mmCIF file of C-alpha atoms in Angstrom:
data_model
loop_
_atom_site.group_PDB
_atom_site.id
_atom_site.type_symbol
_atom_site.label_atom_id
_atom_site.label_comp_id
_atom_site.label_asym_id
_atom_site.label_seq_id
_atom_site.Cartn_x
_atom_site.Cartn_y
_atom_site.Cartn_z
ATOM 1 C CA ALA Q 1219 37.491 -13.807 9.451
ATOM 2 C CA PRO Q 1220 37.150 -13.722 5.654
ATOM 3 C CA PRO Q 1221 33.702 -12.838 4.330
ATOM 4 C CA ARG Q 1222 31.455 -15.761 3.565
ATOM 5 C CA MET Q 1223 31.194 -16.500 -0.112
ATOM 6 C CA GLY Q 1224 27.843 -17.888 -1.141
ATOM 7 C CA ARG Q 1225 25.182 -17.609 -3.736
ATOM 8 C CA ARG Q 1226 23.361 -14.303 -3.634
ATOM 9 C CA ARG Q 1227 19.774 -14.638 -2.564
ATOM 10 C CA ARG Q 1228 17.480 -13.932 -5.483
ATOM 11 C CA LEU Q 1229 14.998 -11.130 -4.917
ATOM 12 C CA LEU Q 1230 11.345 -11.775 -5.752
ATOM 13 C CA VAL Q 1231 11.244 -8.542 -7.774
ATOM 14 C CA GLU Q 1232 13.861 -10.034 -10.133
ATOM 15 C CA ASP Q 1233 11.149 -12.271 -11.582
ATOM 16 C CA HIS Q 1234 9.723 -9.235 -13.365
ATOM 17 C CA TYR Q 1235 12.404 -6.513 -13.376
ATOM 18 C CA ARG Q 1236 16.134 -6.198 -14.002
ATOM 19 C CA VAL Q 1237 18.010 -5.456 -10.789
ATOM 20 C CA ASP Q 1238 21.570 -4.204 -10.264
ATOM 21 C CA ALA Q 1239 23.445 -6.951 -8.380
ATOM 22 C CA GLU Q 1240 25.422 -4.449 -6.275
ATOM 23 C CA THR Q 1241 22.964 -1.661 -5.471
ATOM 24 C CA LYS Q 1242 19.730 -3.673 -5.773
ATOM 25 C CA SER Q 1243 18.262 -0.778 -7.784
ATOM 26 C CA LEU Q 1244 15.896 -1.339 -10.719
ATOM 27 C CA LEU Q 1245 17.418 -1.134 -14.192
ATOM 28 C CA PRO Q 1246 15.806 -0.250 -17.540
ATOM 29 C CA GLY Q 1247 14.422 -3.106 -19.564
ATOM 30 C CA LEU Q 1248 13.017 -6.470 -18.553
ATOM 31 C CA PRO Q 1249 14.547 -9.786 -17.504
ATOM 32 C CA ILE Q 1250 15.702 -11.866 -20.453
ATOM 33 C CA ASN Q 1251 13.578 -15.014 -20.798
ATOM 34 C CA ASP Q 1252 15.119 -16.608 -23.872
ATOM 35 C CA ASP Q 1253 16.044 -19.798 -22.012
ATOM 36 C CA GLU Q 1254 14.234 -22.983 -22.983
ATOM 37 C CA ASN Q 1255 11.519 -23.636 -20.405
ATOM 38 C CA ASP Q 1256 8.556 -25.359 -21.985
ATOM 39 C CA ALA Q 1257 6.818 -25.748 -18.619
ATOM 40 C CA ARG Q 1258 6.901 -22.001 -18.028
ATOM 41 C CA ASP Q 1259 5.855 -21.135 -21.578
ATOM 42 C CA LEU Q 1260 2.896 -23.522 -21.514
ATOM 43 C CA HIS Q 1261 1.798 -22.194 -18.126
ATOM 44 C CA ASP Q 1262 2.064 -18.616 -19.379
ATOM 45 C CA PHE Q 1263 -0.142 -19.383 -22.388
ATOM 46 C CA PHE Q 1264 -2.641 -21.114 -20.104
ATOM 47 C CA ASN Q 1265 -2.870 -17.956 -17.998
ATOM 48 C CA LEU Q 1266 -3.202 -15.685 -21.022
ATOM 49 C CA ILE Q 1267 -6.229 -17.721 -22.103
ATOM 50 C CA ALA Q 1268 -7.764 -18.624 -18.724
ATOM 51 C CA LEU Q 1269 -7.627 -15.110 -17.288
ATOM 52 C CA VAL Q 1270 -9.665 -13.631 -20.151
ATOM 53 C CA PRO Q 1271 -13.080 -14.980 -19.019
ATOM 54 C CA VAL Q 1272 -12.267 -14.025 -15.411
ATOM 55 C CA VAL Q 1273 -11.552 -10.446 -16.454
ATOM 56 C CA VAL Q 1274 -14.470 -10.184 -18.907
ATOM 57 C CA LEU Q 1275 -17.025 -11.604 -16.449
ATOM 58 C CA ASN Q 1276 -15.762 -9.212 -13.812
ATOM 59 C CA ILE Q 1277 -16.113 -6.225 -16.127
ATOM 60 C CA ILE Q 1278 -19.698 -7.011 -17.152
ATOM 61 C CA ASN Q 1279 -20.779 -7.241 -13.510
ATOM 62 C CA TRP Q 1280 -20.232 -3.496 -13.107
ATOM 63 C CA ASP Q 1281 -22.494 -0.630 -14.132
ATOM 64 C CA TRP Q 1282 -19.834 1.500 -15.773
ATOM 65 C CA ASP Q 1283 -22.060 4.562 -16.100
ATOM 66 C CA VAL Q 1284 -22.471 4.570 -12.325
ATOM 67 C CA LEU Q 1285 -18.809 3.775 -11.809
ATOM 68 C CA ILE Q 1286 -17.606 6.624 -14.016
ATOM 69 C CA ASP Q 1287 -20.123 9.020 -12.461
ATOM 70 C CA GLY Q 1288 -17.994 9.219 -9.342
ATOM 71 C CA ASN Q 1289 -20.865 10.138 -7.043
ATOM 72 C CA LYS Q 1290 -21.730 6.534 -6.202
ATOM 73 C CA THR Q 1291 -19.868 3.942 -4.161
ATOM 74 C CA LEU Q 1292 -18.225 0.827 -5.561
ATOM 75 C CA LYS Q 1293 -20.959 -1.248 -4.002
ATOM 76 C CA GLN Q 1294 -23.649 0.794 -5.772
ATOM 77 C CA ALA Q 1295 -21.857 0.350 -9.108
ATOM 78 C CA TRP Q 1296 -21.772 -3.434 -8.725
ATOM 79 C CA THR Q 1297 -24.738 -5.141 -10.421
ATOM 80 C CA GLY Q 1298 -23.760 -8.745 -9.701
ATOM 81 C CA GLN Q 1299 -25.918 -9.811 -12.633
ATOM 82 C CA TYR Q 1300 -23.463 -12.527 -13.671
ATOM 83 C CA PHE Q 1301 -21.960 -13.147 -10.243
ATOM 84 C CA PRO Q 1302 -22.599 -16.964 -10.078
ATOM 85 C CA LEU Q 1303 -20.796 -17.493 -13.386
ATOM 86 C CA PHE Q 1304 -18.042 -15.041 -12.414
ATOM 87 C CA PHE Q 1305 -17.537 -16.789 -9.086
ATOM 88 C CA ALA Q 1306 -17.472 -20.291 -10.586
ATOM 89 C CA THR Q 1307 -15.045 -19.247 -13.329
ATOM 90 C CA THR Q 1308 -12.731 -17.535 -10.850
ATOM 91 C CA VAL Q 1309 -12.654 -20.486 -8.466
ATOM 92 C CA GLY Q 1310 -12.104 -22.853 -11.384
ATOM 93 C CA TYR Q 1311 -9.161 -20.801 -12.591
ATOM 94 C CA PHE Q 1312 -7.448 -20.615 -9.195
ATOM 95 C CA VAL Q 1313 -7.993 -24.317 -8.472
ATOM 96 C CA ALA Q 1314 -6.660 -25.325 -11.899
ATOM 97 C CA ASP Q 1315 -3.644 -23.033 -11.603
ATOM 98 C CA LEU Q 1316 -2.959 -24.200 -8.040
ATOM 99 C CA ILE Q 1317 -2.943 -27.859 -9.128
ATOM 100 C CA TRP Q 1318 -0.751 -26.979 -12.128
ATOM 101 C CA VAL Q 1319 1.886 -25.253 -9.990
ATOM 102 C CA ILE Q 1320 1.885 -28.030 -7.380
ATOM 103 C CA GLN Q 1321 2.285 -30.718 -10.048
ATOM 104 C CA ILE Q 1322 4.837 -28.799 -12.167
ATOM 105 C CA PRO Q 1323 6.610 -26.291 -9.868
ATOM 106 C CA THR Q 1324 9.194 -25.478 -12.552
ATOM 107 C CA CYS Q 1325 6.490 -23.604 -14.490
ATOM 108 C CA VAL Q 1326 7.014 -20.565 -12.218
ATOM 109 C CA LYS Q 1327 10.063 -19.077 -10.528
ATOM 110 C CA SER Q 1328 8.500 -18.882 -7.054
ATOM 111 C CA PRO Q 1329 6.105 -21.843 -6.723
ATOM 112 C CA ALA Q 1330 5.788 -21.555 -2.929
ATOM 113 C CA VAL Q 1331 4.648 -17.931 -3.211
ATOM 114 C CA ILE Q 1332 2.101 -18.780 -5.908
ATOM 115 C CA VAL Q 1333 0.706 -21.707 -3.926
ATOM 116 C CA GLN Q 1334 0.354 -19.587 -0.779
ATOM 117 C CA HIS Q 1335 -1.300 -16.797 -2.776
ATOM 118 C CA HIS Q 1336 -3.806 -19.120 -4.435
ATOM 119 C CA VAL Q 1337 -4.691 -20.896 -1.187
ATOM 120 C CA ALA Q 1338 -5.240 -17.548 0.565
ATOM 121 C CA THR Q 1339 -7.362 -16.339 -2.364
ATOM 122 C CA LEU Q 1340 -9.553 -19.448 -2.339
ATOM 123 C CA ILE Q 1341 -10.088 -19.024 1.398
ATOM 124 C CA TYR Q 1342 -11.080 -15.376 1.103
ATOM 125 C CA LEU Q 1343 -13.456 -16.265 -1.761
ATOM 126 C CA LEU Q 1344 -15.574 -18.047 0.835
ATOM 127 C CA VAL Q 1345 -16.701 -14.606 2.034
ATOM 128 C CA PRO Q 1346 -18.417 -13.476 -1.212
ATOM 129 C CA TYR Q 1347 -19.713 -17.026 -1.658
ATOM 130 C CA MET Q 1348 -21.538 -16.846 1.666
ATOM 131 C CA HIS Q 1349 -22.494 -13.159 1.403
ATOM 132 C CA PRO Q 1350 -22.764 -12.317 -2.325
ATOM 133 C CA GLN Q 1351 -25.152 -9.390 -1.852
ATOM 134 C CA ASP Q 1352 -22.903 -7.641 0.651
ATOM 135 C CA THR Q 1353 -19.417 -8.541 -0.558
ATOM 136 C CA GLY Q 1354 -19.711 -9.536 -4.215
ATOM 137 C CA TRP Q 1355 -18.580 -6.054 -5.198
ATOM 138 C CA LEU Q 1356 -15.475 -6.476 -3.055
ATOM 139 C CA MET Q 1357 -14.518 -9.642 -4.904
ATOM 140 C CA GLY Q 1358 -14.952 -7.829 -8.212
ATOM 141 C CA ALA Q 1359 -12.943 -4.809 -7.074
ATOM 142 C CA CYS Q 1360 -10.066 -6.939 -5.788
ATOM 143 C CA LEU Q 1361 -9.954 -9.214 -8.836
ATOM 144 C CA ILE Q 1362 -9.821 -6.337 -11.305
ATOM 145 C CA VAL Q 1363 -6.076 -6.652 -10.672
ATOM 146 C CA GLU Q 1364 -6.095 -9.712 -12.941
ATOM 147 C CA ILE Q 1365 -6.006 -7.248 -15.842
ATOM 148 C CA ASN Q 1366 -2.587 -6.223 -14.589
ATOM 149 C CA THR Q 1367 -1.613 -9.883 -14.098
ATOM 150 C CA TRP Q 1368 -2.542 -10.645 -17.712
ATOM 151 C CA LEU Q 1369 -0.412 -7.737 -18.950
ATOM 152 C CA LEU Q 1370 2.486 -8.824 -16.739
ATOM 153 C CA ILE Q 1371 2.450 -12.285 -18.315
ATOM 154 C CA ALA Q 1372 1.911 -10.889 -21.815
ATOM 155 C CA ARG Q 1373 4.956 -8.645 -21.670
ATOM 156 C CA ARG Q 1374 7.065 -11.644 -20.581
ATOM 157 C CA VAL Q 1375 5.684 -13.841 -23.366
ATOM 158 C CA PHE Q 1376 5.988 -11.265 -26.152
ATOM 159 C CA ASN Q 1377 9.269 -9.714 -24.992
ATOM 160 C CA LYS Q 1378 11.556 -12.630 -24.165
ATOM 161 C CA GLN Q 1379 14.590 -10.609 -25.208
ATOM 162 C CA GLY Q 1380 13.963 -8.156 -22.373
ATOM 163 C CA PHE Q 1381 13.872 -5.028 -24.549
ATOM 164 C CA GLY Q 1382 13.138 -1.811 -22.701
ATOM 165 C CA PRO Q 1383 9.757 -0.494 -23.929
ATOM 166 C CA TRP Q 1384 10.896 3.137 -24.025
ATOM 167 C CA VAL Q 1385 14.063 2.820 -26.120
ATOM 168 C CA ILE Q 1386 13.471 0.350 -28.966
ATOM 169 C CA ASP Q 1387 12.516 1.517 -32.457
ATOM 170 C CA LEU Q 1388 8.904 1.789 -33.535
ATOM 171 C CA SER Q 1389 8.745 -1.477 -35.454
ATOM 172 C CA LEU Q 1390 5.600 -3.613 -35.449
ATOM 173 C CA PHE Q 1391 7.166 -5.718 -32.695
ATOM 174 C CA SER Q 1392 8.184 -2.765 -30.542
ATOM 175 C CA ILE Q 1393 4.743 -1.116 -30.844
ATOM 176 C CA ARG Q 1394 3.200 -4.281 -29.399
ATOM 177 C CA VAL Q 1395 5.747 -4.320 -26.583
ATOM 178 C CA LYS Q 1396 5.244 -0.621 -25.903
ATOM 179 C CA LEU Q 1397 1.451 -0.903 -25.719
ATOM 180 C CA ILE Q 1398 1.584 -3.907 -23.402
ATOM 181 C CA SER Q 1399 4.135 -2.178 -21.163
ATOM 182 C CA ILE Q 1400 2.234 1.122 -21.085
ATOM 183 C CA PHE Q 1401 -1.026 -0.588 -20.151
ATOM 184 C CA PHE Q 1402 0.839 -2.699 -17.596
ATOM 185 C CA TYR Q 1403 2.197 0.361 -15.788
ATOM 186 C CA VAL Q 1404 -1.095 2.269 -16.084
ATOM 187 C CA THR Q 1405 -3.054 -0.594 -14.526
ATOM 188 C CA TRP Q 1406 -0.345 -1.303 -11.947
ATOM 189 C CA ILE Q 1407 -0.415 2.280 -10.675
ATOM 190 C CA SER Q 1408 -4.180 2.819 -10.938
ATOM 191 C CA ILE Q 1409 -5.154 -0.495 -9.338
ATOM 192 C CA ARG Q 1410 -2.409 -1.213 -6.827
ATOM 193 C CA CYS Q 1411 -1.577 2.369 -5.824
ATOM 194 C CA PHE Q 1412 -5.023 3.996 -5.999
ATOM 195 C CA LEU Q 1413 -7.846 1.442 -6.029
ATOM 196 C CA TYR Q 1414 -6.435 -0.895 -3.382
ATOM 197 C CA PRO Q 1415 -5.869 1.878 -0.802
ATOM 198 C CA VAL Q 1416 -9.489 2.939 -1.375
ATOM 199 C CA ILE Q 1417 -10.620 -0.645 -0.778
ATOM 200 C CA TRP Q 1418 -8.543 -0.863 2.403
ATOM 201 C CA ARG Q 1419 -10.136 2.344 3.668
ATOM 202 C CA LEU Q 1420 -13.608 0.972 2.939
ATOM 203 C CA LEU Q 1421 -12.771 -2.296 4.676
ATOM 204 C CA TRP Q 1422 -11.460 -0.436 7.699
ATOM 205 C CA SER Q 1423 -14.653 1.615 7.862
ATOM 206 C CA LEU Q 1424 -16.792 -1.524 7.632
ATOM 207 C CA TRP Q 1425 -14.751 -3.226 10.343
ATOM 208 C CA TYR Q 1426 -14.811 -0.165 12.578
ATOM 209 C CA ASP Q 1427 -18.580 0.250 12.196
#
């Protein structure tokens, strides 16, 4: 029987990276986003603004001297001084973004994934809400990833042409793209590849004990 001819299923990773259609391997550069999509652009700008207070309030809830010391635990480095404001701001952001995506699903490429993520996040936020003294630090540690989310959106907004950050000339534009991309990869590796495994190990220890 002849092979079935149909539309190739789009990979989720293609939202943020260029992918070879045949080998599925990652290619240099970024996806080109020069198409007219006002819903997406407006949603991106909303996130670039709304994520700032979430990130800032998270940062100021940590004692960075203790954190950098390395001899203390994450829980000991968490002050929680501004936790009520941090919690309220975070919940407000996720609720607002959830409603936005439900009402205007064309603002993102994978609305179902975003909705599921936000619902799961709001459910897990019930834990630090009910036990702020014991798990507030965990909320802060997990949500530090929003720095990486901000950079992910920023490199899409400021690099719609999809230029590769390592090959373009050092113009004012390319320096901005390079810095955003460098910080994106630094935070992606440090948070998702190093911090999150540490958190999982701590959670496992707490569960086991």
